[in-house]
Short mmCIF file of C-alpha atoms and ligand atoms in Angstrom, two decimals:
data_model
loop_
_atom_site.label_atom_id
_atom_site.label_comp_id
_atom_site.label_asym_id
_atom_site.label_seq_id
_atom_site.Cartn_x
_atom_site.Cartn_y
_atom_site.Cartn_z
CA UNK A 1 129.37 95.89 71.03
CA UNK A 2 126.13 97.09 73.06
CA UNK A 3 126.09 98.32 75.98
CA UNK A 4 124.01 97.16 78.77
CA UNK A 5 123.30 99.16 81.90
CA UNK A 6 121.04 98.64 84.87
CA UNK A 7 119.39 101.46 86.58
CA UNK A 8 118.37 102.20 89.79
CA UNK A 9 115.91 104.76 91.11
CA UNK A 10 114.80 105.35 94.50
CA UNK A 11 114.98 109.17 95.04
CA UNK A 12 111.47 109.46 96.85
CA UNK A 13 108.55 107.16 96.96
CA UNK A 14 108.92 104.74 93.71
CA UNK A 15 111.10 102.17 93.89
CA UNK A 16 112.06 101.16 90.72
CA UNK A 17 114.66 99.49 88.79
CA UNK A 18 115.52 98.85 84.49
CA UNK A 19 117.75 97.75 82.04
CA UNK A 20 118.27 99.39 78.83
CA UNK A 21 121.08 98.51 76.02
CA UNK A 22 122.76 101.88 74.29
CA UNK A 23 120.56 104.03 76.33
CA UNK A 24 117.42 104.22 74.10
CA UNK A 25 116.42 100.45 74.20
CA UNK A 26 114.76 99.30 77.14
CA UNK A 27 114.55 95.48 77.91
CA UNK A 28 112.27 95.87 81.24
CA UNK A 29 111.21 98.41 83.29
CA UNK A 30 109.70 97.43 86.99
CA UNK A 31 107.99 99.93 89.40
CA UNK A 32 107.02 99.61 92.92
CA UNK A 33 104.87 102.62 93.81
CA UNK A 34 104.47 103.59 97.31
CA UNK A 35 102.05 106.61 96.53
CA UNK A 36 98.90 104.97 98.17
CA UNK A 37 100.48 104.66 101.37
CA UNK A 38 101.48 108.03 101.54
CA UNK A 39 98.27 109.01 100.65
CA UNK A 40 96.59 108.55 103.92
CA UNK A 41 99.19 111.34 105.58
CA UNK A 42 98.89 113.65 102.41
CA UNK A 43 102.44 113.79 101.20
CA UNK A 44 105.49 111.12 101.38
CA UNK A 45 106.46 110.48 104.57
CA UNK A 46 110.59 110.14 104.56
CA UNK A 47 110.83 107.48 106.85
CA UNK A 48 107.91 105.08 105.27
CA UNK A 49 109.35 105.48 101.99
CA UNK A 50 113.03 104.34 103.40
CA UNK A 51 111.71 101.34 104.93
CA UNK A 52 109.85 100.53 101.90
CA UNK A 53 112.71 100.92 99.57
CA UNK A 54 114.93 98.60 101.86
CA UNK A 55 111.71 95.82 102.28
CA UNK A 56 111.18 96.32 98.16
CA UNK A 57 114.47 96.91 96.14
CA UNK A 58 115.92 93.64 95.78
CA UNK A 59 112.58 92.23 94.24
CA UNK A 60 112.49 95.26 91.89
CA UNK A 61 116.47 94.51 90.94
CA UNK A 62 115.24 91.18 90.44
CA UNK A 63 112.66 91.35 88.14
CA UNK A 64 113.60 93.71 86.14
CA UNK A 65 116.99 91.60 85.30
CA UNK A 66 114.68 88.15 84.62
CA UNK A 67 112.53 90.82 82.52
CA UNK A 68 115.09 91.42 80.19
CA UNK A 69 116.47 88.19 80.35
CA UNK A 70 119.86 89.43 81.45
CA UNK A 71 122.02 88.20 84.48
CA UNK A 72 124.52 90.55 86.57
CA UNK A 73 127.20 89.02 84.08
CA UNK A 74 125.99 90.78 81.32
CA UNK A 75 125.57 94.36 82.64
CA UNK A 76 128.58 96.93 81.27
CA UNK A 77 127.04 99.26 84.34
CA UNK A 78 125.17 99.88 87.05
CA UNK A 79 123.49 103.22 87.22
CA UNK A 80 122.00 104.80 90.45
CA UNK A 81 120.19 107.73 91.23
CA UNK A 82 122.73 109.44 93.96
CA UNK A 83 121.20 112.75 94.13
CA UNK A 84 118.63 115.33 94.55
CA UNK A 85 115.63 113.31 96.82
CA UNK A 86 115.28 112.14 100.17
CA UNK A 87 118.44 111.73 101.50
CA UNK A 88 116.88 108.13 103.43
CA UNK A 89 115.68 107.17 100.29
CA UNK A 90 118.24 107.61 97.85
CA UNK A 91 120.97 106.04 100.41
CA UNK A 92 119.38 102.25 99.85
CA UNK A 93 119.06 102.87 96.19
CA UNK A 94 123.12 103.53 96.14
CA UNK A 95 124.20 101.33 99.14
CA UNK A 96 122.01 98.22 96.91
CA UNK A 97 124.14 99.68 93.90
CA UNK A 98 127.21 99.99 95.43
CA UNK A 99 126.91 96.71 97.25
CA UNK A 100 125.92 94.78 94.04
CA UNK A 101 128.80 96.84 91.54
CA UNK A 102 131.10 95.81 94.17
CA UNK A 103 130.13 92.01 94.41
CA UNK A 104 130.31 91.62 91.15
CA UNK A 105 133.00 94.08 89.73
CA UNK A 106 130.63 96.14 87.66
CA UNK A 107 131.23 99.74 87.18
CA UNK A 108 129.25 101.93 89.03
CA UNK A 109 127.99 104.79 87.39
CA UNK A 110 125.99 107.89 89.71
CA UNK A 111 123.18 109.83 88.39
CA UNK A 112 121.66 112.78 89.10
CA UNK A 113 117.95 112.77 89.10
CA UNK A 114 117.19 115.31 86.54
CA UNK A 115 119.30 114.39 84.11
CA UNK A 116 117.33 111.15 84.46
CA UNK A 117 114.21 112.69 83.53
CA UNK A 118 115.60 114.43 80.90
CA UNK A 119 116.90 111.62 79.58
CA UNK A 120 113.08 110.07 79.63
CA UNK A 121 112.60 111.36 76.19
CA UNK A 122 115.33 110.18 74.82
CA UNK A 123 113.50 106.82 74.90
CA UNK A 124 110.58 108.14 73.47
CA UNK A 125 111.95 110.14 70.69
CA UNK A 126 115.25 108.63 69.20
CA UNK A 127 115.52 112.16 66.75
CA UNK A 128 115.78 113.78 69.77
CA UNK A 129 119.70 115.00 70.03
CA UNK A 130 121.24 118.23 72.20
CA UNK A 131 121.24 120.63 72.48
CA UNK A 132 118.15 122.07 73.34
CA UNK A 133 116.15 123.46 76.27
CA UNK A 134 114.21 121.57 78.63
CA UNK A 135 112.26 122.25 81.58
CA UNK A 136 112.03 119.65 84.47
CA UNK A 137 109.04 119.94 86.52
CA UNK A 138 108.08 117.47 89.31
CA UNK A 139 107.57 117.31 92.92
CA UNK A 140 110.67 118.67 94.09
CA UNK A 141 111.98 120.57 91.39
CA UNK A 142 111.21 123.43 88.49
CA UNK A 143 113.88 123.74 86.45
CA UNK A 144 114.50 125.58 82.90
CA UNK A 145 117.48 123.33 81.78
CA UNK A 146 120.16 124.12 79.04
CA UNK A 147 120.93 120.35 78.01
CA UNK A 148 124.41 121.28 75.92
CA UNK A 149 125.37 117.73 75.44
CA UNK A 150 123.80 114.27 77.21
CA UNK A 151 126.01 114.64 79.95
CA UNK A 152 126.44 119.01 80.78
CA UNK A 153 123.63 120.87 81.71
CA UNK A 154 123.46 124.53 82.69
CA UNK A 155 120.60 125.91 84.95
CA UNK A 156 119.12 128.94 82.96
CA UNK A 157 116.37 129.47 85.60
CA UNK A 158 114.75 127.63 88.60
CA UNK A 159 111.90 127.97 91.21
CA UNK A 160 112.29 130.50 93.51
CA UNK A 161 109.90 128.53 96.13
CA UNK A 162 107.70 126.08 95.55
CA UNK A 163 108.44 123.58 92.64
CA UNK A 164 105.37 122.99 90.25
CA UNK A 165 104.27 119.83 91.44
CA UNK A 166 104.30 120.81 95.08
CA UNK A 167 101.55 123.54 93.89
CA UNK A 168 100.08 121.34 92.45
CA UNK A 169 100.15 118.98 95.41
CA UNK A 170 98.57 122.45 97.69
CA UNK A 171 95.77 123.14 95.44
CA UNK A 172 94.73 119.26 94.97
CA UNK A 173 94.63 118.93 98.85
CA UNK A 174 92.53 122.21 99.67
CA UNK A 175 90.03 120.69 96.83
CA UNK A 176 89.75 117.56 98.81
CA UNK A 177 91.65 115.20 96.31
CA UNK A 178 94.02 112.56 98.00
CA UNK A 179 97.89 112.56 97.51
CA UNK A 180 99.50 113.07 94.95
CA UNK A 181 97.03 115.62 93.87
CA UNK A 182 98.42 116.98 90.41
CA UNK A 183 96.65 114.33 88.36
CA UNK A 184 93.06 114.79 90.27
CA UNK A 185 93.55 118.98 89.91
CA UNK A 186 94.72 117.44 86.19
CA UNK A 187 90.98 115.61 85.98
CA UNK A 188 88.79 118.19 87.73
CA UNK A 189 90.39 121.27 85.22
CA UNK A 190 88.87 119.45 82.37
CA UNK A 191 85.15 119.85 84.09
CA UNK A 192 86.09 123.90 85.22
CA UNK A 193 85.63 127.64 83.50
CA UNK A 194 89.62 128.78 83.55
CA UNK A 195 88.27 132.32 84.19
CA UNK A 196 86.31 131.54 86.76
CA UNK A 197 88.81 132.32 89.63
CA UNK A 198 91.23 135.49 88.94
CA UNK A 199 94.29 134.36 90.14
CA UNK A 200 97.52 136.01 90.23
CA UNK A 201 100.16 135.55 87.49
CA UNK A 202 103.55 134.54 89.49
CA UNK A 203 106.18 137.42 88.92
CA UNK A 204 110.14 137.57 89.84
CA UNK A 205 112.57 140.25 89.96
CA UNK A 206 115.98 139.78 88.68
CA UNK A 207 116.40 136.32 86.57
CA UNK A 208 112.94 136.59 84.30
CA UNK A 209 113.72 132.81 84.09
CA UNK A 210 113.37 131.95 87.40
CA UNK A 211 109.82 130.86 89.04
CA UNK A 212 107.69 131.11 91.77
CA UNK A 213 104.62 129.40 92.61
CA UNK A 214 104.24 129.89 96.39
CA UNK A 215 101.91 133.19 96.02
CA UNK A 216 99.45 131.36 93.81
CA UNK A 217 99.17 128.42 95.84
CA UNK A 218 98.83 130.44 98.58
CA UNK A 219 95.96 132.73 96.17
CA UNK A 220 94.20 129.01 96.28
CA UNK A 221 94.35 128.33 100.00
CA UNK A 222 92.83 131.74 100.36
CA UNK A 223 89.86 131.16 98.32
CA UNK A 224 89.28 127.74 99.71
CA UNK A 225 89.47 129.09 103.10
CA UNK A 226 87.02 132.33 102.53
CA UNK A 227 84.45 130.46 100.93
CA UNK A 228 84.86 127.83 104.27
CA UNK A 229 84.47 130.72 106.52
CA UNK A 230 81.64 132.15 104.79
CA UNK A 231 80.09 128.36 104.52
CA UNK A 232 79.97 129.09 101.05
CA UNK A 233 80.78 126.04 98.19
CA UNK A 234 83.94 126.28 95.91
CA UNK A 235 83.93 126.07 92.13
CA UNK A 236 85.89 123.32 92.81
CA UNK A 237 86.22 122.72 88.84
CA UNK A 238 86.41 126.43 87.95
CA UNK A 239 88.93 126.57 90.52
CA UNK A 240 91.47 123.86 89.44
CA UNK A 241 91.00 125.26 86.03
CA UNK A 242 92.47 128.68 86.49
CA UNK A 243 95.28 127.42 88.36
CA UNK A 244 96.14 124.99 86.30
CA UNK A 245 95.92 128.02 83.30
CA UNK A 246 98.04 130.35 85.26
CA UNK A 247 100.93 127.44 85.83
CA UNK A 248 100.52 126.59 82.10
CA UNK A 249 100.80 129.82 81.02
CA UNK A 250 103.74 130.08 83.33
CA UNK A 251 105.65 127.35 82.63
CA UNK A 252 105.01 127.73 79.06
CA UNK A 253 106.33 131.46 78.21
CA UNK A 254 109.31 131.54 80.53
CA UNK A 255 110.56 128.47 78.45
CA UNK A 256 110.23 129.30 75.45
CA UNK A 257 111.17 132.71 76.72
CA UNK A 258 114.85 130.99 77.48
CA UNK A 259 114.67 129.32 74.24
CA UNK A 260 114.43 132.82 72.17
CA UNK A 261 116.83 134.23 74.53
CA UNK A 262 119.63 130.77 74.27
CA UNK A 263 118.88 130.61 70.24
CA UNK A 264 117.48 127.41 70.75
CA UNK A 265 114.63 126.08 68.35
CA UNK A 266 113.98 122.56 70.23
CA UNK A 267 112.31 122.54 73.79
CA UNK A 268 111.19 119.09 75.90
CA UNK A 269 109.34 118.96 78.34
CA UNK A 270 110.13 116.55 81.54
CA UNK A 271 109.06 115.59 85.12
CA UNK A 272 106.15 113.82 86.24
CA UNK A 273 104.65 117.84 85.63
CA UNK A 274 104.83 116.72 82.28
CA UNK A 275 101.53 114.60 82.53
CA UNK A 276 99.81 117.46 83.10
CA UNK A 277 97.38 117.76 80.23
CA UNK A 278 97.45 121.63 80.26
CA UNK A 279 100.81 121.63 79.99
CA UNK A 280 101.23 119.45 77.60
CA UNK A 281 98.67 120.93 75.34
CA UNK A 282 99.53 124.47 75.77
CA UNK A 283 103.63 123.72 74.70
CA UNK A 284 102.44 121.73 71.66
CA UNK A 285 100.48 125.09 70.67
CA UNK A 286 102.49 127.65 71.75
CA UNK A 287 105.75 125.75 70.09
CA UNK A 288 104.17 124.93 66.91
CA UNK A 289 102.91 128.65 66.41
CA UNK A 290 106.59 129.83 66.72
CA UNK A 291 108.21 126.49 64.63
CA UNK A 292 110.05 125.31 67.53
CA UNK A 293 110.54 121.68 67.43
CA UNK A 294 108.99 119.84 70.96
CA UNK A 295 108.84 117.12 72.56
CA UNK A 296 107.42 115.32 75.79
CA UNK A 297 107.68 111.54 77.50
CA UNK A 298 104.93 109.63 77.03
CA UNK A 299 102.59 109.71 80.39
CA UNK A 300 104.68 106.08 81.79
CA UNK A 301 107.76 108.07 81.53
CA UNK A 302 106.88 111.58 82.97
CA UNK A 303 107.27 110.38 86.89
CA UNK A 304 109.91 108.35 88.79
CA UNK A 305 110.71 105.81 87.27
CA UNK A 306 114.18 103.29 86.25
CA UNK A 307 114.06 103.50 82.28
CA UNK A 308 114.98 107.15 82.99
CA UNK A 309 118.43 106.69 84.74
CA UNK A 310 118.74 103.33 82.80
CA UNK A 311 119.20 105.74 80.14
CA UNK A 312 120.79 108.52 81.30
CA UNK A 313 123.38 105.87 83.18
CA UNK A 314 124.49 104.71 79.89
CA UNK A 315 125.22 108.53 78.48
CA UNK A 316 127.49 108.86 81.88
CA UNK A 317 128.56 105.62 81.51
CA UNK A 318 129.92 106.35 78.04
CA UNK A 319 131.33 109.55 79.27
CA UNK A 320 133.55 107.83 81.42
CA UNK A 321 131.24 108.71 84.77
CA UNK A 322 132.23 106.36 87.44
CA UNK A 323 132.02 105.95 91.35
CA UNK A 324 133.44 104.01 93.43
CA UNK A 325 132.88 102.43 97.23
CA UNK A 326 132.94 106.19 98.42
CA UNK A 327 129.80 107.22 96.35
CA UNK A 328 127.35 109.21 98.84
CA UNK A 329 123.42 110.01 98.26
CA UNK A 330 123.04 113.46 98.57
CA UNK A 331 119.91 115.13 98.81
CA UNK A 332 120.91 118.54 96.59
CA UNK A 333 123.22 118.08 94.09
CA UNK A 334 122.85 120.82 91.69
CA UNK A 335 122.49 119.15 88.07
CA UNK A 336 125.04 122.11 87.11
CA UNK A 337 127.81 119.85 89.39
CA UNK A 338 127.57 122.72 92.13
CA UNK A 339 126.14 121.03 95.53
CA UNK A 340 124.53 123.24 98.11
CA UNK A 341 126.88 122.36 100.77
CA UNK A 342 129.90 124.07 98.41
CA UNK A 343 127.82 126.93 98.13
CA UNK A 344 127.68 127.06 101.56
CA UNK A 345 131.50 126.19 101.98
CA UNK A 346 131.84 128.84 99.44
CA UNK A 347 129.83 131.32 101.26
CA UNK A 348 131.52 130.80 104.76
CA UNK A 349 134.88 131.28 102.96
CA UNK A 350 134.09 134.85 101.52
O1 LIG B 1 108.72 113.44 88.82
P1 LIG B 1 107.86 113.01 89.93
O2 LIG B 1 107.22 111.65 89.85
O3 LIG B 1 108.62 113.06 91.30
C1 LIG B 1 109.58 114.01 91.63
O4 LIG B 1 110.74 113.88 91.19
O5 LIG B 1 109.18 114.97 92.34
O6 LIG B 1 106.72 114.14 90.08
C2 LIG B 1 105.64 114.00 90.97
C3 LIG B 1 104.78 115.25 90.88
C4 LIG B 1 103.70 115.31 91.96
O7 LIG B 1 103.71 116.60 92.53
C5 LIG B 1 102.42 115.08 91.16
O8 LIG B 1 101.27 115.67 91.73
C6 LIG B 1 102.78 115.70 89.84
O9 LIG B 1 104.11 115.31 89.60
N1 LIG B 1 101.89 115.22 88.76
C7 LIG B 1 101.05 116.03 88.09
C8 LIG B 1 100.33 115.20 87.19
N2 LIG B 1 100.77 113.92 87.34
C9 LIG B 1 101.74 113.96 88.31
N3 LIG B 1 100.83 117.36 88.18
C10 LIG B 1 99.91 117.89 87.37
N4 LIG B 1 99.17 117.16 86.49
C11 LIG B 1 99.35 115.83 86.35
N5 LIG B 1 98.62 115.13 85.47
ZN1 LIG B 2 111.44 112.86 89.85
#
């Protein structure tokens, strides 16, 4: 028997919706991007991308049920993404999910976000099997991920500030490129000198897995503004070429760093990051020099989007994950089960 699960994603500005059958098959896959509108303010606007959800979600459901020719009586599950994101946007994602499961007496199943991405390349790459170690890096997060089975993960290191993708974000927006800026830095590297700009290589005390990527974005503003002050024109090429090197090189050697420290031999790669081709092209180098086995979503699958939890939602669906009518968004769920309000909770308490 096959199992059939829909997934819903609406964690930030994508509102999107899937269905795949045992995880790695997907019948349809529908997105409703909302980036252009937050273009015009530079970044996602919380309360736009609410609204848009709410005004776009049950078209999205829709079509990507007729898609793959399935009605609600045929769906085992119904996954949602309940956590990290914008707390506005992920509550009509799982109030539509809940609403519907509920309707209809179809088990609800919650996923978190990252596992979602993760999960991208299991769609792509049907060898691919845990464990292994993967880093996540989007928007919000930058994470160095032990993936032990489909369903436990263990946080071997994490961004200290700034996640990737926000940096990314910065440096597109002081070089003049609209929202969301990673894939116009992405474009403009390919023109640029990497050593052209000396930039400074991001350093942490204490976890050498963790990241940081606020001092080099802020090593970008700076030149952008000098060069303004002085009326003086940016390498605008040169300069998205050594930042894009430095967060490469970063990204890069503190994962595989993990890897050689967890005994691990197969990385991925995950997050709408991911698409970066720098990135990309440095792992596939760096991990076939040391015979580590890699892999990466294709570009469709690297950002937000429903295959992802489709997929993942069947793994926890499997597992026995379920929620009921209590299920909450929450916007920072740790992917290691460990929310930030019980570290708080468990902070206050000590
Ligand atoms: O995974 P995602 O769609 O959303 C989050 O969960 O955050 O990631 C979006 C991020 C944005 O910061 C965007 O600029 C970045 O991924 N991004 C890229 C590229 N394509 C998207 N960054 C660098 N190079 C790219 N080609
Ligand atoms: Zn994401």
């Amino acid at each position: 028997m096959s199992v059939t699960i829909l997934g819903i994603e609406t964690s930030c500005d994508e509102t999107a919706a899937a269905v795949s059958v045992d995880g790695r098959t997907i019948l349809s896959d529908v997105i409703f991007s909302q980036a252009a509108e937050h273009g015009k303010f530079g970044g996602v606007v919380p309360e736009i991308a609410s609204r848009r959800h709410c005004e776009n979600i049950l078209e999205t459901v829709r079509l990507a049920l007729d898609e793959a020719r399935v009605t609600l009586d045929d769906l085992d599950g119904i996954a949602v993404t309940y956590a990290p994101g914008l707390i506005g946007a992920l509550l009509v994602g799982t109030s539509f999910a809940k609403g519907l499961a509920m309707a209809k007496n179809i088990p609800l199943v919650p996923v978190h976000h990252i596992a979602g991405h993760i999960a991208a390349n299991y769609i792509a790459h049907k060898e691919l099997k845990p464990p292994y170690i993967c880093l996540v890096a989007s928007g919000g997060h930058s994470h160095i991920i032990e993936v032990k089975s489909y369903t436990d993960f263990s946080v071997i290191g994490r961004t200290r500030d700034d996640a990737a993708g926000e940096a990314f974000d910065k440096c597109a927006r002081v070089l003049g490129f609209p929202y969301p800026g990673g894939v116009h830095v992405d474009r403009a590297a390919r023109e640029g000198d990497p050593e052209r700009y000396k930039l400074p290589v991001p350093k942490v005390t204490g976890n050498e897995f963790d990241l940081s990527f606020s001092g080099l974005k802020t090593a970008v503003v700076n030149i952008a503004h000098n060069a303004a002050q002085k009326g003086e024109e940016i390498d605008k090429a040169g300069l998205a070429a050594s930042f894009q090197k430095i967060v490469s090189e970063t990204l890069v050697s503190r994962t595989i760093a993990a890897a050689d420290a967890y005994g691990y031999k197969t990385i991925a790669l995950a997050g709408g990051v991911a698409a970066n081709s720098g990135v990309r092209g440095l792992f596939e180098k760096e991990c076939s020099e040391r015979r580590i086995r890699f892999f990466m979503p294709p570009l469709s699958l690297c950002g937000d989007n429903g295959s992802m939890i489709a997929c993942q939602g069947y793994y926890d669906f499997i597992n026995g994950r379920r929620a009921d009518e209590s299920l909450n968004a929450a916007a920072t769920v740790d992917i290691g089960g460990i929310s930030l309000s019980a570290c708080v909770n468990q902070f206050l308490q000590n």
